Amino acid sequence: MKNEINTDKAPKAIGPYSQAIKTGDLLFISGQIPIDPTTASLVEGSFKDKVKQVFKNLENICIAGGTKLNNAVKLNIFLTDLSKFSQVNEVMESIFTKPYPARATIEISALPLDVEVEIDAVVVSE
C-alpha cells in the first residue's frame, strides 16, 4: 500500500506528482528544487544557499513522513553544471553523518524553472 505525504513546509508539486510516497518503511521523495515554501519563490544567493534550501525541503518532507533526512539511503542529484559538484559535497558533509547515503550525481541540460540543482531521495523510516 502506498500513502501520499504532503507538507506545506516544502514546495507544492508543480506537476501531477506527490511530494512523497511512503510504502512500508521507505519514503520516496520527489525531486526538490530551491524554492522557499513560505514565499513560493526561488531562493536567491549563492549556489550553496540553493543546495541548502533543497536539503531543507527534503528534510521537511522527511519530518512529515515520520523520519529524518539523515536516514536517506539513496540520493539522485541533478546539476546543470557539474563543476559545482564539490560545493554539493561541502553542503552534504555539513548535513549528513556517516554512513553517507548512496548517491548518483548527473549533469543535465536543464531543470524546471531554470534552476541549477534538483535532488530526490529514498529515506528509511525510523
PDB file of N, CA and C in Angstrom, residues 60-125:
ATOM      1  N   ASN A  60      12.077  18.638   5.535  1.00  0.00           N
ATOM      2  CA  ASN A  60      10.701  18.902   5.961  1.00  0.00           C
ATOM      3  C   ASN A  60       9.735  17.833   5.465  1.00  0.00           C
ATOM      4  N   ILE A  61       9.971  17.313   4.290  1.00  0.00           N
ATOM      5  CA  ILE A  61       9.141  16.209   3.796  1.00  0.00           C
ATOM      6  C   ILE A  61       9.423  14.952   4.612  1.00  0.00           C
ATOM      7  N   CYS A  62      10.684  14.724   4.955  1.00  0.00           N
ATOM      8  CA  CYS A  62      11.020  13.582   5.817  1.00  0.00           C
ATOM      9  C   CYS A  62      10.259  13.661   7.132  1.00  0.00           C
ATOM     10  N   ILE A  63      10.270  14.829   7.752  1.00  0.00           N
ATOM     11  CA  ILE A  63       9.568  15.009   9.030  1.00  0.00           C
ATOM     12  C   ILE A  63       8.082  14.698   8.862  1.00  0.00           C
ATOM     13  N   ALA A  64       7.477  15.185   7.786  1.00  0.00           N
ATOM     14  CA  ALA A  64       6.063  14.896   7.523  1.00  0.00           C
ATOM     15  C   ALA A  64       5.829  13.403   7.335  1.00  0.00           C
ATOM     16  N   GLY A  65       6.850  12.703   6.850  1.00  0.00           N
ATOM     17  CA  GLY A  65       6.755  11.265   6.635  1.00  0.00           C
ATOM     18  C   GLY A  65       7.215  10.432   7.820  1.00  0.00           C
ATOM     19  N   GLY A  66       7.541  11.088   8.946  1.00  0.00           N
ATOM     20  CA  GLY A  66       7.890  10.368  10.165  1.00  0.00           C
ATOM     21  C   GLY A  66       9.327   9.900  10.238  1.00  0.00           C
ATOM     22  N   THR A  67      10.220  10.575   9.549  1.00  0.00           N
ATOM     23  CA  THR A  67      11.626  10.185   9.591  1.00  0.00           C
ATOM     24  C   THR A  67      12.489  11.446   9.539  1.00  0.00           C
ATOM     25  N   LYS A  68      13.769  11.276   9.263  1.00  0.00           N
ATOM     26  CA  LYS A  68      14.663  12.428   9.131  1.00  0.00           C
ATOM     27  C   LYS A  68      15.592  12.205   7.948  1.00  0.00           C
ATOM     28  N   LEU A  69      16.100  13.290   7.420  1.00  0.00           N
ATOM     29  CA  LEU A  69      16.915  13.227   6.210  1.00  0.00           C
ATOM     30  C   LEU A  69      18.179  12.403   6.402  1.00  0.00           C
ATOM     31  N   ASN A  70      18.725  12.382   7.605  1.00  0.00           N
ATOM     32  CA  ASN A  70      19.947  11.610   7.837  1.00  0.00           C
ATOM     33  C   ASN A  70      19.723  10.104   7.656  1.00  0.00           C
ATOM     34  N   ASN A  71      18.458   9.682   7.550  1.00  0.00           N
ATOM     35  CA  ASN A  71      18.140   8.275   7.278  1.00  0.00           C
ATOM     36  C   ASN A  71      18.065   7.984   5.779  1.00  0.00           C
ATOM     37  N   ALA A  72      18.457   8.941   4.952  1.00  0.00           N
ATOM     38  CA  ALA A  72      18.434   8.729   3.498  1.00  0.00           C
ATOM     39  C   ALA A  72      19.381   7.595   3.122  1.00  0.00           C
ATOM     40  N   VAL A  73      18.910   6.728   2.237  1.00  0.00           N
ATOM     41  CA  VAL A  73      19.745   5.629   1.752  1.00  0.00           C
ATOM     42  C   VAL A  73      20.188   5.853   0.306  1.00  0.00           C
ATOM     43  N   LYS A  74      19.491   6.745  -0.416  1.00  0.00           N
ATOM     44  CA  LYS A  74      19.840   6.998  -1.819  1.00  0.00           C
ATOM     45  C   LYS A  74      19.411   8.401  -2.212  1.00  0.00           C
ATOM     46  N   LEU A  75      20.325   9.113  -2.852  1.00  0.00           N
ATOM     47  CA  LEU A  75      20.043  10.437  -3.404  1.00  0.00           C
ATOM     48  C   LEU A  75      20.366  10.430  -4.889  1.00  0.00           C
ATOM     49  N   ASN A  76      19.549  11.110  -5.663  1.00  0.00           N
ATOM     50  CA  ASN A  76      19.862  11.418  -7.052  1.00  0.00           C
ATOM     51  C   ASN A  76      19.971  12.929  -7.135  1.00  0.00           C
ATOM     52  N   ILE A  77      21.136  13.408  -7.544  1.00  0.00           N
ATOM     53  CA  ILE A  77      21.397  14.838  -7.619  1.00  0.00           C
ATOM     54  C   ILE A  77      21.568  15.214  -9.085  1.00  0.00           C
ATOM     55  N   PHE A  78      20.785  16.181  -9.518  1.00  0.00           N
ATOM     56  CA  PHE A  78      20.831  16.647 -10.897  1.00  0.00           C
ATOM     57  C   PHE A  78      21.376  18.069 -10.903  1.00  0.00           C
ATOM     58  N   LEU A  79      22.446  18.279 -11.655  1.00  0.00           N
ATOM     59  CA  LEU A  79      23.095  19.585 -11.755  1.00  0.00           C
ATOM     60  C   LEU A  79      23.146  20.024 -13.210  1.00  0.00           C
ATOM     61  N   THR A  80      23.004  21.317 -13.432  1.00  0.00           N
ATOM     62  CA  THR A  80      23.184  21.833 -14.789  1.00  0.00           C
ATOM     63  C   THR A  80      24.638  22.195 -15.052  1.00  0.00           C
ATOM     64  N   ASP A  81      25.473  22.139 -14.008  1.00  0.00           N
ATOM     65  CA  ASP A  81      26.899  22.444 -14.144  1.00  0.00           C
ATOM     66  C   ASP A  81      27.675  21.550 -13.181  1.00  0.00           C
ATOM     67  N   LEU A  82      28.278  20.499 -13.718  1.00  0.00           N
ATOM     68  CA  LEU A  82      28.973  19.520 -12.877  1.00  0.00           C
ATOM     69  C   LEU A  82      30.196  20.106 -12.175  1.00  0.00           C
ATOM     70  N   SER A  83      30.649  21.277 -12.590  1.00  0.00           N
ATOM     71  CA  SER A  83      31.781  21.896 -11.896  1.00  0.00           C
ATOM     72  C   SER A  83      31.403  22.324 -10.472  1.00  0.00           C
ATOM     73  N   LYS A  84      30.116  22.312 -10.156  1.00  0.00           N
ATOM     74  CA  LYS A  84      29.651  22.678  -8.809  1.00  0.00           C
ATOM     75  C   LYS A  84      29.527  21.458  -7.897  1.00  0.00           C
ATOM     76  N   PHE A  85      29.991  20.318  -8.375  1.00  0.00           N
ATOM     77  CA  PHE A  85      29.949  19.050  -7.636  1.00  0.00           C
ATOM     78  C   PHE A  85      30.565  19.187  -6.245  1.00  0.00           C
ATOM     79  N   SER A  86      31.724  19.832  -6.144  1.00  0.00           N
ATOM     80  CA  SER A  86      32.411  19.949  -4.851  1.00  0.00           C
ATOM     81  C   SER A  86      31.608  20.797  -3.865  1.00  0.00           C
ATOM     82  N   GLN A  87      30.867  21.777  -4.349  1.00  0.00           N
ATOM     83  CA  GLN A  87      30.034  22.585  -3.455  1.00  0.00           C
ATOM     84  C   GLN A  87      28.891  21.759  -2.878  1.00  0.00           C
ATOM     85  N   VAL A  88      28.337  20.866  -3.685  1.00  0.00           N
ATOM     86  CA  VAL A  88      27.304  19.955  -3.183  1.00  0.00           C
ATOM     87  C   VAL A  88      27.901  19.073  -2.092  1.00  0.00           C
ATOM     88  N   ASN A  89      29.111  18.556  -2.335  1.00  0.00           N
ATOM     89  CA  ASN A  89      29.775  17.720  -1.330  1.00  0.00           C
ATOM     90  C   ASN A  89      29.946  18.464  -0.012  1.00  0.00           C
ATOM     91  N   GLU A  90      30.357  19.725  -0.075  1.00  0.00           N
ATOM     92  CA  GLU A  90      30.557  20.512   1.141  1.00  0.00           C
ATOM     93  C   GLU A  90      29.256  20.668   1.921  1.00  0.00           C
ATOM     94  N   VAL A  91      28.170  20.941   1.230  1.00  0.00           N
ATOM     95  CA  VAL A  91      26.879  21.073   1.906  1.00  0.00           C
ATOM     96  C   VAL A  91      26.464  19.730   2.503  1.00  0.00           C
ATOM     97  N   MET A  92      26.640  18.661   1.737  1.00  0.00           N
ATOM     98  CA  MET A  92      26.265  17.336   2.256  1.00  0.00           C
ATOM     99  C   MET A  92      27.036  16.980   3.518  1.00  0.00           C
ATOM    100  N   GLU A  93      28.328  17.286   3.537  1.00  0.00           N
ATOM    101  CA  GLU A  93      29.136  16.972   4.721  1.00  0.00           C
ATOM    102  C   GLU A  93      28.665  17.747   5.945  1.00  0.00           C
ATOM    103  N   SER A  94      28.030  18.895   5.747  1.00  0.00           N
ATOM    104  CA  SER A  94      27.525  19.674   6.877  1.00  0.00           C
ATOM    105  C   SER A  94      26.161  19.187   7.357  1.00  0.00           C
ATOM    106  N   ILE A  95      25.500  18.357   6.566  1.00  0.00           N
ATOM    107  CA  ILE A  95      24.148  17.895   6.890  1.00  0.00           C
ATOM    108  C   ILE A  95      24.120  16.437   7.337  1.00  0.00           C
ATOM    109  N   PHE A  96      24.839  15.574   6.625  1.00  0.00           N
ATOM    110  CA  PHE A  96      24.769  14.134   6.860  1.00  0.00           C
ATOM    111  C   PHE A  96      25.911  13.657   7.747  1.00  0.00           C
ATOM    112  N   THR A  97      25.652  12.557   8.445  1.00  0.00           N
ATOM    113  CA  THR A  97      26.701  11.859   9.180  1.00  0.00           C
ATOM    114  C   THR A  97      26.926  10.515   8.498  1.00  0.00           C
ATOM    115  N   LYS A  98      28.082   9.927   8.748  1.00  0.00           N
ATOM    116  CA  LYS A  98      28.392   8.620   8.167  1.00  0.00           C
ATOM    117  C   LYS A  98      27.524   7.552   8.814  1.00  0.00           C
ATOM    118  N   PRO A  99      27.149   6.542   8.084  1.00  0.00           N
ATOM    119  CA  PRO A  99      27.440   6.323   6.671  1.00  0.00           C
ATOM    120  C   PRO A  99      26.568   7.228   5.792  1.00  0.00           C
ATOM    121  N   TYR A 100      27.213   7.849   4.817  1.00  0.00           N
ATOM    122  CA  TYR A 100      26.504   8.731   3.899  1.00  0.00           C
ATOM    123  C   TYR A 100      25.588   7.909   2.989  1.00  0.00           C
ATOM    124  N   PRO A 101      24.526   8.535   2.458  1.00  0.00           N
ATOM    125  CA  PRO A 101      23.658   7.797   1.538  1.00  0.00           C
ATOM    126  C   PRO A 101      24.380   7.474   0.234  1.00  0.00           C
ATOM    127  N   ALA A 102      23.938   6.412  -0.407  1.00  0.00           N
ATOM    128  CA  ALA A 102      24.393   6.146  -1.773  1.00  0.00           C
ATOM    129  C   ALA A 102      23.905   7.311  -2.636  1.00  0.00           C
ATOM    130  N   ARG A 103      24.617   7.563  -3.742  1.00  0.00           N
ATOM    131  CA  ARG A 103      24.278   8.771  -4.487  1.00  0.00           C
ATOM    132  C   ARG A 103      24.689   8.650  -5.947  1.00  0.00           C
ATOM    133  N   ALA A 104      23.892   9.253  -6.792  1.00  0.00           N
ATOM    134  CA  ALA A 104      24.270   9.482  -8.186  1.00  0.00           C
ATOM    135  C   ALA A 104      24.196  10.982  -8.411  1.00  0.00           C
ATOM    136  N   THR A 105      25.182  11.526  -9.109  1.00  0.00           N
ATOM    137  CA  THR A 105      25.161  12.938  -9.473  1.00  0.00           C
ATOM    138  C   THR A 105      25.254  13.007 -10.989  1.00  0.00           C
ATOM    139  N   ILE A 106      24.278  13.663 -11.581  1.00  0.00           N
ATOM    140  CA  ILE A 106      24.136  13.651 -13.028  1.00  0.00           C
ATOM    141  C   ILE A 106      24.052  15.080 -13.546  1.00  0.00           C
ATOM    142  N   GLU A 107      24.846  15.391 -14.576  1.00  0.00           N
ATOM    143  CA  GLU A 107      24.730  16.701 -15.225  1.00  0.00           C
ATOM    144  C   GLU A 107      23.694  16.600 -16.334  1.00  0.00           C
ATOM    145  N   ILE A 108      22.769  17.551 -16.330  1.00  0.00           N
ATOM    146  CA  ILE A 108      21.733  17.581 -17.359  1.00  0.00           C
ATOM    147  C   ILE A 108      21.644  18.989 -17.945  1.00  0.00           C
ATOM    148  N   SER A 109      20.980  19.111 -19.072  1.00  0.00           N
ATOM    149  CA  SER A 109      20.971  20.399 -19.783  1.00  0.00           C
ATOM    150  C   SER A 109      20.057  21.439 -19.154  1.00  0.00           C
ATOM    151  N   ALA A 110      18.975  21.015 -18.513  1.00  0.00           N
ATOM    152  CA  ALA A 110      18.041  21.986 -17.936  1.00  0.00           C
ATOM    153  C   ALA A 110      17.198  21.322 -16.856  1.00  0.00           C
ATOM    154  N   LEU A 111      16.689  22.165 -15.950  1.00  0.00           N
ATOM    155  CA  LEU A 111      15.808  21.721 -14.867  1.00  0.00           C
ATOM    156  C   LEU A 111      14.591  22.637 -14.817  1.00  0.00           C
ATOM    157  N   PRO A 112      13.525  22.210 -14.134  1.00  0.00           N
ATOM    158  CA  PRO A 112      12.337  23.059 -14.034  1.00  0.00           C
ATOM    159  C   PRO A 112      12.672  24.451 -13.491  1.00  0.00           C
ATOM    160  N   LEU A 113      12.003  25.441 -14.010  1.00  0.00           N
ATOM    161  CA  LEU A 113      12.154  26.846 -13.603  1.00  0.00           C
ATOM    162  C   LEU A 113      13.589  27.353 -13.768  1.00  0.00           C
ATOM    163  N   ASP A 114      14.359  26.681 -14.620  1.00  0.00           N
ATOM    164  CA  ASP A 114      15.751  27.064 -14.904  1.00  0.00           C
ATOM    165  C   ASP A 114      16.656  27.071 -13.673  1.00  0.00           C
ATOM    166  N   VAL A 115      16.371  26.200 -12.693  1.00  0.00           N
ATOM    167  CA  VAL A 115      17.241  26.109 -11.515  1.00  0.00           C
ATOM    168  C   VAL A 115      18.496  25.327 -11.865  1.00  0.00           C
ATOM    169  N   GLU A 116      19.474  25.374 -10.957  1.00  0.00           N
ATOM    170  CA  GLU A 116      20.764  24.715 -11.186  1.00  0.00           C
ATOM    171  C   GLU A 116      20.862  23.344 -10.531  1.00  0.00           C
ATOM    172  N   VAL A 117      19.931  23.030  -9.608  1.00  0.00           N
ATOM    173  CA  VAL A 117      20.037  21.790  -8.845  1.00  0.00           C
ATOM    174  C   VAL A 117      18.647  21.250  -8.514  1.00  0.00           C
ATOM    175  N   GLU A 118      18.532  19.930  -8.570  1.00  0.00           N
ATOM    176  CA  GLU A 118      17.341  19.214  -8.119  1.00  0.00           C
ATOM    177  C   GLU A 118      17.823  17.929  -7.465  1.00  0.00           C
ATOM    178  N   ILE A 119      17.197  17.564  -6.346  1.00  0.00           N
ATOM    179  CA  ILE A 119      17.598  16.351  -5.625  1.00  0.00           C
ATOM    180  C   ILE A 119      16.346  15.584  -5.224  1.00  0.00           C
ATOM    181  N   ASP A 120      16.358  14.271  -5.475  1.00  0.00           N
ATOM    182  CA  ASP A 120      15.316  13.402  -4.930  1.00  0.00           C
ATOM    183  C   ASP A 120      15.963  12.428  -3.958  1.00  0.00           C
ATOM    184  N   ALA A 121      15.142  11.720  -3.186  1.00  0.00           N
ATOM    185  CA  ALA A 121      15.701  10.877  -2.127  1.00  0.00           C
ATOM    186  C   ALA A 121      14.817   9.678  -1.839  1.00  0.00           C
ATOM    187  N   VAL A 122      15.470   8.618  -1.368  1.00  0.00           N
ATOM    188  CA  VAL A 122      14.800   7.472  -0.766  1.00  0.00           C
ATOM    189  C   VAL A 122      15.290   7.423   0.671  1.00  0.00           C
ATOM    190  N   VAL A 123      14.344   7.418   1.611  1.00  0.00           N
ATOM    191  CA  VAL A 123      14.675   7.523   3.027  1.00  0.00           C
ATOM    192  C   VAL A 123      13.995   6.392   3.785  1.00  0.00           C
ATOM    193  N   VAL A 124      14.715   5.797   4.732  1.00  0.00           N
ATOM    194  CA  VAL A 124      14.169   4.735   5.574  1.00  0.00           C
ATOM    195  C   VAL A 124      13.470   5.369   6.769  1.00  0.00           C
ATOM    196  N   SER A 125      12.320   4.826   7.133  1.00  0.00           N
ATOM    197  CA  SER A 125      11.609   5.313   8.318  1.00  0.00           C
ATOM    198  C   SER A 125      12.352   4.935   9.580  1.00  0.00           C
TER     199      SER A 125
END
